[in-house]
Amino acid sequence: MESLAENLSTMVRRPLTAAHVELLRQAGRPVAVKAGDIIVRSGDAADRFLFVEDGEFELVDPVTQGRIGTNTLGPGQFIGEIAFLTGGAVMYTIRAVSDARVTDTPRRDVLDLMAATPEMSDIIVSVLAARRRNMLDRGLSALTVVGPAQDRRVRDVAAFAGRNRIPIRLVDPSSSDAAELGESCRFDPDTKPHVIFGADEVLSDITPAAIAARLGLGLAAAEDRTYDLAIVGGGPAGIAAAVYAGAEGLCALVIEDLAIGGQAGTSSRIENYMGFPTGISGADLCWRGEIQAMKFGTRFAMPHRVTALARSDGVWRLTLDRKSEITAR
């Protein structure tokens, strides 16, 4: 059965070409990094594209500060994950193993380059998607929930993360890991569920909305814009509309109240969809469509529900359940 992306450990490496790298250098700036420096920290905005010119970088556990795994990033590779497409928050910490040099290019400039250079876009999107699959397969995430599995709040957050392909780490409050987190982040794991982001940020609200807001999936980052098209509902039809709108150069926004994929996203296996002869889960299929739409610049916002729609001054105004408002032409 097909998965949401290629397997990072077995995929054929397709590095950016010399022409692609030159475009990055023209739009970015060189940055020197010292051994031991943190170049990306979990929770930072994914607003930079970092191409490694020289040196070596490792993935770091935000709590223990130890290396995760054995693989590192070196010259010719780039630092980034799928949050780069959304402009959300990165979910890992990266540290320099040795003195290094990178080309630091702003996100907006790289998205423009990707739009103008399809081959470059294909390479970047494939690697970012494979890295997200790797994080999900290995349970790697800066988002940790400490609480009993039977607690409704824990179940709601876990379900939201699972359906939206967000890596999450669930920790039993009676475990040694929970005790270690409680000591480092200064909370009692036995009192109530806790959500920790990064090394020591404990979220006060244990809800899907709070998780989405912290990861940059909510509407806060998008509400000051006027969109060409607002799509209400992130099921297969909404995702397809988002892909076509983005491909036509429209500035589009998809609003979903629970999880991208809708009812189809709950299917464990879809075998009657063109292009997937061995089948694919509904969540993986819809996630692929979401990535395809984001590649064209479409924005997804959740969990939000549209409660009112009105037209004035030549634009549509959509009121959401959390009292925020967006406009679309």
mmCIF file of C-alpha atoms in Angstrom:
data_model
loop_
_atom_site.group_PDB
_atom_site.id
_atom_site.type_symbol
_atom_site.label_atom_id
_atom_site.label_comp_id
_atom_site.label_asym_id
_atom_site.label_seq_id
_atom_site.Cartn_x
_atom_site.Cartn_y
_atom_site.Cartn_z
ATOM 1 C CA MET A 1 0.000 0.000 0.000
ATOM 2 C CA GLU A 2 1.204 3.500 -0.819
ATOM 3 C CA SER A 3 2.287 5.834 1.986
ATOM 4 C CA LEU A 4 2.131 9.582 2.450
ATOM 5 C CA ALA A 5 5.697 10.025 1.143
ATOM 6 C CA GLU A 6 8.868 8.224 0.162
ATOM 7 C CA ASN A 7 10.911 6.377 2.756
ATOM 8 C CA LEU A 8 13.759 8.692 3.723
ATOM 9 C CA SER A 9 16.197 5.835 4.322
ATOM 10 C CA THR A 10 15.697 4.209 0.914
ATOM 11 C CA MET A 11 14.721 7.062 -1.412
ATOM 12 C CA VAL A 12 17.125 7.911 -4.216
ATOM 13 C CA ARG A 13 18.953 11.088 -3.308
ATOM 14 C CA ARG A 14 18.263 13.932 -5.737
ATOM 15 C CA PRO A 15 20.378 16.895 -4.681
ATOM 16 C CA LEU A 16 19.698 20.420 -5.803
ATOM 17 C CA THR A 17 21.606 21.204 -8.995
ATOM 18 C CA ALA A 18 24.381 23.777 -9.281
ATOM 19 C CA ALA A 19 21.883 26.113 -10.983
ATOM 20 C CA HIS A 20 19.421 25.727 -8.102
ATOM 21 C CA VAL A 21 22.123 26.447 -5.544
ATOM 22 C CA GLU A 22 23.201 29.545 -7.429
ATOM 23 C CA LEU A 23 19.628 30.856 -7.324
ATOM 24 C CA LEU A 24 19.588 30.337 -3.565
ATOM 25 C CA ARG A 25 22.896 32.161 -3.172
ATOM 26 C CA GLN A 26 21.640 35.122 -5.190
ATOM 27 C CA ALA A 27 18.520 35.442 -3.029
ATOM 28 C CA GLY A 28 20.140 34.552 0.307
ATOM 29 C CA ARG A 29 23.172 35.391 2.375
ATOM 30 C CA PRO A 30 26.142 33.378 3.669
ATOM 31 C CA VAL A 31 26.137 32.570 7.384
ATOM 32 C CA ALA A 32 28.997 31.083 9.395
ATOM 33 C CA VAL A 33 28.069 28.697 12.219
ATOM 34 C CA LYS A 34 30.331 27.564 15.056
ATOM 35 C CA ALA A 35 30.508 23.970 16.258
ATOM 36 C CA GLY A 36 27.911 23.433 18.989
ATOM 37 C CA ASP A 37 25.690 26.320 17.866
ATOM 38 C CA ILE A 38 21.934 25.720 17.556
ATOM 39 C CA ILE A 39 20.934 26.873 14.083
ATOM 40 C CA VAL A 40 17.263 25.817 14.292
ATOM 41 C CA ARG A 41 15.352 25.401 17.548
ATOM 42 C CA SER A 42 12.011 23.644 17.948
ATOM 43 C CA GLY A 43 9.297 26.270 18.055
ATOM 44 C CA ASP A 44 11.115 28.716 15.767
ATOM 45 C CA ALA A 45 9.199 30.038 12.783
ATOM 46 C CA ALA A 46 9.969 28.058 9.627
ATOM 47 C CA ASP A 47 10.791 31.226 7.730
ATOM 48 C CA ARG A 48 14.282 30.342 6.425
ATOM 49 C CA PHE A 49 15.730 27.857 3.965
ATOM 50 C CA LEU A 50 19.210 26.775 5.023
ATOM 51 C CA PHE A 51 21.429 25.180 2.373
ATOM 52 C CA VAL A 52 24.538 23.542 3.817
ATOM 53 C CA GLU A 53 27.666 24.722 2.019
ATOM 54 C CA ASP A 54 30.190 23.194 4.395
ATOM 55 C CA GLY A 55 30.227 21.395 7.757
ATOM 56 C CA GLU A 56 27.893 18.964 9.484
ATOM 57 C CA PHE A 57 24.637 19.251 11.444
ATOM 58 C CA GLU A 58 22.797 16.872 13.783
ATOM 59 C CA LEU A 59 19.257 16.413 15.079
ATOM 60 C CA VAL A 60 19.061 17.133 18.819
ATOM 61 C CA ASP A 61 16.648 16.020 21.532
ATOM 62 C CA PRO A 62 15.294 19.331 22.907
ATOM 63 C CA VAL A 63 15.116 17.958 26.467
ATOM 64 C CA THR A 64 18.288 15.911 26.864
ATOM 65 C CA GLN A 65 20.307 17.881 24.279
ATOM 66 C CA GLY A 66 21.711 14.579 22.984
ATOM 67 C CA ARG A 67 21.911 13.575 19.337
ATOM 68 C CA ILE A 68 18.915 11.743 17.881
ATOM 69 C CA GLY A 69 19.885 8.905 15.588
ATOM 70 C CA THR A 70 23.124 8.557 13.659
ATOM 71 C CA ASN A 71 22.415 10.486 10.476
ATOM 72 C CA THR A 72 23.647 14.025 9.921
ATOM 73 C CA LEU A 73 23.239 16.705 7.259
ATOM 74 C CA GLY A 74 26.252 17.795 5.247
ATOM 75 C CA PRO A 75 27.316 19.790 2.175
ATOM 76 C CA GLY A 76 24.779 19.768 -0.633
ATOM 77 C CA GLN A 77 21.845 19.080 1.686
ATOM 78 C CA PHE A 78 19.393 21.527 3.233
ATOM 79 C CA ILE A 79 17.837 22.047 6.642
ATOM 80 C CA GLY A 80 14.060 22.213 6.743
ATOM 81 C CA GLU A 81 10.791 20.327 7.192
ATOM 82 C CA ILE A 82 7.245 20.468 5.880
ATOM 83 C CA ALA A 83 6.390 23.431 8.130
ATOM 84 C CA PHE A 84 8.467 25.473 5.677
ATOM 85 C CA LEU A 85 5.582 25.310 3.198
ATOM 86 C CA THR A 86 3.077 26.608 5.748
ATOM 87 C CA GLY A 87 5.317 29.099 7.537
ATOM 88 C CA GLY A 88 4.471 27.357 10.810
ATOM 89 C CA ALA A 89 6.750 26.320 13.659
ATOM 90 C CA VAL A 90 9.578 23.826 13.182
ATOM 91 C CA MET A 91 9.372 20.664 15.257
ATOM 92 C CA TYR A 92 13.002 19.825 15.834
ATOM 93 C CA THR A 93 16.301 21.296 16.977
ATOM 94 C CA ILE A 94 19.408 21.267 14.762
ATOM 95 C CA ARG A 95 22.947 21.778 16.053
ATOM 96 C CA ALA A 96 26.257 22.206 14.245
ATOM 97 C CA VAL A 97 28.621 19.265 14.782
ATOM 98 C CA SER A 98 31.540 21.225 13.345
ATOM 99 C CA ASP A 99 32.222 24.737 12.138
ATOM 100 C CA ALA A 100 29.968 25.197 9.127
ATOM 101 C CA ARG A 101 28.691 27.562 6.477
ATOM 102 C CA VAL A 102 25.138 27.819 5.177
ATOM 103 C CA THR A 103 23.255 29.932 2.676
ATOM 104 C CA ASP A 104 20.303 31.464 4.498
ATOM 105 C CA THR A 105 17.441 32.356 2.131
ATOM 106 C CA PRO A 106 14.099 33.861 3.261
ATOM 107 C CA ARG A 107 11.094 31.576 2.888
ATOM 108 C CA ARG A 108 9.188 33.886 0.560
ATOM 109 C CA ASP A 109 12.091 34.085 -1.876
ATOM 110 C CA VAL A 110 12.487 30.296 -1.948
ATOM 111 C CA LEU A 111 8.756 29.788 -2.549
ATOM 112 C CA ASP A 112 9.009 32.175 -5.497
ATOM 113 C CA LEU A 113 11.995 30.230 -6.825
ATOM 114 C CA MET A 114 10.093 26.966 -6.422
ATOM 115 C CA ALA A 115 7.126 28.381 -8.335
ATOM 116 C CA ALA A 116 9.410 29.462 -11.174
ATOM 117 C CA THR A 117 11.545 26.298 -11.174
ATOM 118 C CA PRO A 118 9.424 23.115 -11.042
ATOM 119 C CA GLU A 119 12.436 20.780 -10.894
ATOM 120 C CA MET A 120 13.723 22.584 -7.817
ATOM 121 C CA SER A 121 10.271 22.457 -6.255
ATOM 122 C CA ASP A 122 9.975 18.696 -6.866
ATOM 123 C CA ILE A 123 13.261 17.996 -5.082
ATOM 124 C CA ILE A 124 12.499 20.183 -2.069
ATOM 125 C CA VAL A 125 8.908 18.995 -1.598
ATOM 126 C CA SER A 126 9.900 15.308 -1.938
ATOM 127 C CA VAL A 127 12.575 15.636 0.741
ATOM 128 C CA LEU A 128 10.356 17.644 3.101
ATOM 129 C CA ALA A 129 7.519 15.111 2.774
ATOM 130 C CA ALA A 130 9.911 12.184 3.335
ATOM 131 C CA ARG A 131 11.275 13.859 6.452
ATOM 132 C CA ARG A 132 7.758 14.243 7.862
ATOM 133 C CA ARG A 133 7.079 10.564 7.186
ATOM 134 C CA ASN A 134 10.342 9.692 8.947
ATOM 135 C CA MET A 135 9.328 11.763 11.976
ATOM 136 C CA LEU A 136 5.974 9.997 12.120
ATOM 137 C CA ASP A 137 7.483 6.536 11.675
ATOM 138 C CA ARG A 138 10.093 7.108 14.388
ATOM 139 C CA GLY A 139 7.896 9.071 16.783
ATOM 140 C CA LEU A 140 10.185 12.108 16.657
ATOM 141 C CA SER A 141 8.567 15.360 17.699
ATOM 142 C CA ALA A 142 9.069 18.443 19.811
ATOM 143 C CA LEU A 143 5.392 18.117 20.747
ATOM 144 C CA THR A 144 5.012 15.924 23.819
ATOM 145 C CA VAL A 145 1.785 15.135 25.668
ATOM 146 C CA VAL A 146 2.156 13.829 29.225
ATOM 147 C CA GLY A 147 -1.095 12.320 30.455
ATOM 148 C CA PRO A 148 -3.122 9.123 30.786
ATOM 149 C CA ALA A 149 -4.296 7.626 27.494
ATOM 150 C CA GLN A 150 -7.880 7.442 28.790
ATOM 151 C CA ASP A 151 -8.072 11.194 29.459
ATOM 152 C CA ARG A 152 -10.424 12.829 26.959
ATOM 153 C CA ARG A 153 -8.145 15.825 26.418
ATOM 154 C CA VAL A 154 -5.219 13.546 25.614
ATOM 155 C CA ARG A 155 -7.379 11.521 23.217
ATOM 156 C CA ASP A 156 -8.621 14.675 21.456
ATOM 157 C CA VAL A 157 -5.117 16.042 20.947
ATOM 158 C CA ALA A 158 -3.768 12.662 19.821
ATOM 159 C CA ALA A 159 -6.629 12.211 17.344
ATOM 160 C CA PHE A 160 -6.172 15.714 15.940
ATOM 161 C CA ALA A 161 -2.426 15.172 15.530
ATOM 162 C CA GLY A 162 -2.848 11.729 13.993
ATOM 163 C CA ARG A 163 -5.424 12.781 11.412
ATOM 164 C CA ASN A 164 -3.390 15.823 10.399
ATOM 165 C CA ARG A 165 -0.101 13.899 10.166
ATOM 166 C CA ILE A 166 1.456 15.914 12.994
ATOM 167 C CA PRO A 167 4.211 14.010 14.856
ATOM 168 C CA ILE A 168 3.418 13.752 18.535
ATOM 169 C CA ARG A 169 4.977 11.943 21.473
ATOM 170 C CA LEU A 170 2.651 10.488 24.114
ATOM 171 C CA VAL A 171 4.157 9.889 27.560
ATOM 172 C CA ASP A 172 2.507 8.009 30.410
ATOM 173 C CA PRO A 173 2.493 10.201 33.555
ATOM 174 C CA SER A 174 3.816 7.333 35.688
ATOM 175 C CA SER A 175 6.889 6.743 33.505
ATOM 176 C CA SER A 176 10.461 7.833 34.153
ATOM 177 C CA ASP A 177 10.278 9.993 31.010
ATOM 178 C CA ALA A 178 7.358 11.903 32.537
ATOM 179 C CA ALA A 179 9.308 12.415 35.780
ATOM 180 C CA GLU A 180 12.276 13.741 33.799
ATOM 181 C CA LEU A 181 10.083 16.111 31.810
ATOM 182 C CA GLY A 182 8.318 17.284 34.955
ATOM 183 C CA GLU A 183 11.624 18.080 36.627
ATOM 184 C CA SER A 184 13.125 19.908 33.641
ATOM 185 C CA CYS A 185 9.929 21.807 32.792
ATOM 186 C CA ARG A 186 8.788 22.340 36.410
ATOM 187 C CA PHE A 187 5.400 20.622 36.523
ATOM 188 C CA ASP A 188 3.830 17.667 38.317
ATOM 189 C CA PRO A 189 2.887 14.986 35.753
ATOM 190 C CA ASP A 190 0.402 13.414 38.179
ATOM 191 C CA THR A 191 -1.844 16.469 38.539
ATOM 192 C CA LYS A 192 -3.267 16.788 35.016
ATOM 193 C CA PRO A 193 -2.238 16.327 31.373
ATOM 194 C CA HIS A 194 0.505 18.638 30.125
ATOM 195 C CA VAL A 195 1.643 19.577 26.626
ATOM 196 C CA ILE A 196 5.326 20.433 26.238
ATOM 197 C CA PHE A 197 6.700 22.054 23.134
ATOM 198 C CA GLY A 198 10.430 22.100 22.608
ATOM 199 C CA ALA A 199 12.637 21.918 25.671
ATOM 200 C CA ASP A 200 10.647 23.694 28.358
ATOM 201 C CA GLU A 201 7.546 25.417 26.975
ATOM 202 C CA VAL A 202 4.464 24.056 28.708
ATOM 203 C CA LEU A 203 1.237 24.982 26.931
ATOM 204 C CA SER A 204 -1.533 26.203 29.210
ATOM 205 C CA ASP A 205 -4.374 24.947 26.989
ATOM 206 C CA ILE A 206 -4.622 21.239 26.173
ATOM 207 C CA THR A 207 -6.835 21.387 23.086
ATOM 208 C CA PRO A 208 -6.413 20.837 19.334
ATOM 209 C CA ALA A 209 -6.947 24.579 18.827
ATOM 210 C CA ALA A 210 -4.049 25.427 21.123
ATOM 211 C CA ILE A 211 -1.795 22.880 19.412
ATOM 212 C CA ALA A 212 -2.723 24.232 15.989
ATOM 213 C CA ALA A 213 -2.088 27.810 17.067
ATOM 214 C CA ARG A 214 1.358 26.961 18.459
ATOM 215 C CA LEU A 215 2.320 25.114 15.278
ATOM 216 C CA GLY A 216 1.154 27.966 13.064
ATOM 217 C CA LEU A 217 -1.781 26.004 11.655
ATOM 218 C CA GLY A 218 -4.425 28.394 12.996
ATOM 219 C CA LEU A 219 -5.630 31.546 11.338
ATOM 220 C CA ALA A 220 -3.572 34.085 13.292
ATOM 221 C CA ALA A 221 -0.847 34.122 10.650
ATOM 222 C CA ALA A 222 -3.335 34.572 7.843
ATOM 223 C CA GLU A 223 -6.140 36.809 9.057
ATOM 224 C CA ASP A 224 -4.716 40.149 7.867
ATOM 225 C CA ARG A 225 -4.777 39.108 4.210
ATOM 226 C CA THR A 226 -7.534 39.312 1.630
ATOM 227 C CA TYR A 227 -7.781 36.056 -0.306
ATOM 228 C CA ASP A 228 -8.855 35.494 -3.873
ATOM 229 C CA LEU A 229 -10.694 32.381 -2.779
ATOM 230 C CA ALA A 230 -11.857 30.956 0.554
ATOM 231 C CA ILE A 231 -12.704 27.238 0.573
ATOM 232 C CA VAL A 232 -14.835 26.091 3.498
ATOM 233 C CA GLY A 233 -14.176 22.428 4.246
ATOM 234 C CA GLY A 234 -10.991 20.440 3.836
ATOM 235 C CA GLY A 235 -12.378 17.176 2.482
ATOM 236 C CA PRO A 236 -11.297 15.701 -0.867
ATOM 237 C CA ALA A 237 -13.367 18.251 -2.816
ATOM 238 C CA GLY A 238 -11.940 21.155 -0.826
ATOM 239 C CA ILE A 239 -8.393 19.880 -1.269
ATOM 240 C CA ALA A 240 -8.911 19.413 -5.018
ATOM 241 C CA ALA A 241 -10.261 22.966 -5.277
ATOM 242 C CA ALA A 242 -7.227 24.182 -3.335
ATOM 243 C CA VAL A 243 -4.823 22.453 -5.729
ATOM 244 C CA TYR A 244 -6.515 23.874 -8.813
ATOM 245 C CA ALA A 245 -6.788 27.353 -7.302
ATOM 246 C CA GLY A 246 -3.125 27.385 -6.359
ATOM 247 C CA ALA A 247 -2.081 26.055 -9.758
ATOM 248 C CA GLU A 248 -3.956 28.947 -11.372
ATOM 249 C CA GLY A 249 -2.060 31.454 -9.245
ATOM 250 C CA LEU A 250 -4.933 32.321 -6.907
ATOM 251 C CA CYS A 251 -4.278 33.220 -3.284
ATOM 252 C CA ALA A 252 -6.477 30.599 -1.618
ATOM 253 C CA LEU A 253 -7.357 29.641 1.941
ATOM 254 C CA VAL A 254 -8.900 26.354 3.088
ATOM 255 C CA ILE A 255 -10.786 26.446 6.412
ATOM 256 C CA GLU A 256 -11.371 23.137 8.208
ATOM 257 C CA ASP A 257 -12.924 22.548 11.615
ATOM 258 C CA LEU A 258 -11.204 19.275 12.530
ATOM 259 C CA ALA A 259 -8.763 17.577 10.168
ATOM 260 C CA ILE A 260 -7.771 17.861 6.544
ATOM 261 C CA GLY A 261 -9.350 14.984 4.669
ATOM 262 C CA GLY A 262 -12.860 15.029 6.088
ATOM 263 C CA GLN A 263 -14.649 11.696 6.148
ATOM 264 C CA ALA A 264 -12.266 10.231 3.551
ATOM 265 C CA GLY A 265 -9.411 10.888 5.935
ATOM 266 C CA THR A 266 -10.750 8.239 8.309
ATOM 267 C CA SER A 267 -10.588 5.434 5.739
ATOM 268 C CA SER A 268 -7.841 2.899 6.426
ATOM 269 C CA ARG A 269 -7.553 1.893 2.784
ATOM 270 C CA ILE A 270 -8.763 3.450 -0.480
ATOM 271 C CA GLU A 271 -8.358 1.214 -3.527
ATOM 272 C CA ASN A 272 -10.622 2.847 -6.104
ATOM 273 C CA TYR A 273 -8.708 6.109 -6.520
ATOM 274 C CA MET A 274 -6.934 6.612 -9.839
ATOM 275 C CA GLY A 275 -3.139 6.402 -9.641
ATOM 276 C CA PHE A 276 -2.944 4.203 -6.528
ATOM 277 C CA PRO A 277 -3.358 0.596 -7.733
ATOM 278 C CA THR A 278 -2.098 -0.871 -4.456
ATOM 279 C CA GLY A 279 -4.298 1.386 -2.328
ATOM 280 C CA ILE A 280 -3.544 4.171 0.128
ATOM 281 C CA SER A 281 -5.049 5.284 3.422
ATOM 282 C CA GLY A 282 -7.472 8.176 3.253
ATOM 283 C CA ALA A 283 -5.353 10.316 5.568
ATOM 284 C CA ASP A 284 -2.210 9.769 3.491
ATOM 285 C CA LEU A 285 -4.031 10.480 0.229
ATOM 286 C CA CYS A 286 -5.483 13.744 1.534
ATOM 287 C CA TRP A 287 -2.147 14.750 3.081
ATOM 288 C CA ARG A 288 -0.506 14.343 -0.312
ATOM 289 C CA GLY A 289 -3.140 16.630 -1.792
ATOM 290 C CA GLU A 290 -2.595 19.146 0.984
ATOM 291 C CA ILE A 291 1.151 19.226 0.281
ATOM 292 C CA GLN A 292 0.470 19.634 -3.420
ATOM 293 C CA ALA A 293 -1.796 22.603 -2.730
ATOM 294 C CA MET A 294 0.675 24.178 -0.280
ATOM 295 C CA LYS A 295 3.382 23.911 -2.918
ATOM 296 C CA PHE A 296 1.319 26.370 -4.956
ATOM 297 C CA GLY A 297 0.933 28.699 -1.975
ATOM 298 C CA THR A 298 -2.506 27.649 -0.722
ATOM 299 C CA ARG A 299 -2.965 28.225 3.013
ATOM 300 C CA PHE A 300 -4.748 25.732 5.295
ATOM 301 C CA ALA A 301 -6.225 26.939 8.593
ATOM 302 C CA MET A 302 -7.641 24.711 11.341
ATOM 303 C CA PRO A 303 -9.444 23.946 13.512
ATOM 304 C CA HIS A 304 -11.857 26.712 12.564
ATOM 305 C CA ARG A 305 -15.536 26.741 11.681
ATOM 306 C CA VAL A 306 -17.233 29.388 9.546
ATOM 307 C CA THR A 307 -20.315 30.707 11.352
ATOM 308 C CA ALA A 308 -21.401 33.585 9.116
ATOM 309 C CA LEU A 309 -20.903 34.842 5.576
ATOM 310 C CA ALA A 310 -21.668 38.349 4.312
ATOM 311 C CA ARG A 311 -20.685 40.540 1.372
ATOM 312 C CA SER A 312 -19.838 44.223 1.743
ATOM 313 C CA ASP A 313 -17.534 46.758 0.112
ATOM 314 C CA GLY A 314 -16.957 44.372 -2.777
ATOM 315 C CA VAL A 315 -15.537 41.513 -0.674
ATOM 316 C CA TRP A 316 -16.873 38.521 1.195
ATOM 317 C CA ARG A 317 -16.401 38.485 4.949
ATOM 318 C CA LEU A 318 -16.306 35.166 6.753
ATOM 319 C CA THR A 319 -16.811 35.097 10.515
ATOM 320 C CA LEU A 320 -15.254 32.201 12.378
ATOM 321 C CA ASP A 321 -16.188 30.465 15.599
ATOM 322 C CA ARG A 322 -13.289 32.063 17.463
ATOM 323 C CA LYS A 323 -14.597 35.535 16.597
ATOM 324 C CA SER A 324 -11.896 36.221 14.023
ATOM 325 C CA GLU A 325 -12.744 37.335 10.526
ATOM 326 C CA ILE A 326 -11.223 36.896 7.068
ATOM 327 C CA THR A 327 -11.997 38.523 3.737
ATOM 328 C CA ALA A 328 -12.083 37.088 0.219
ATOM 329 C CA ARG A 329 -12.755 38.693 -3.101
#
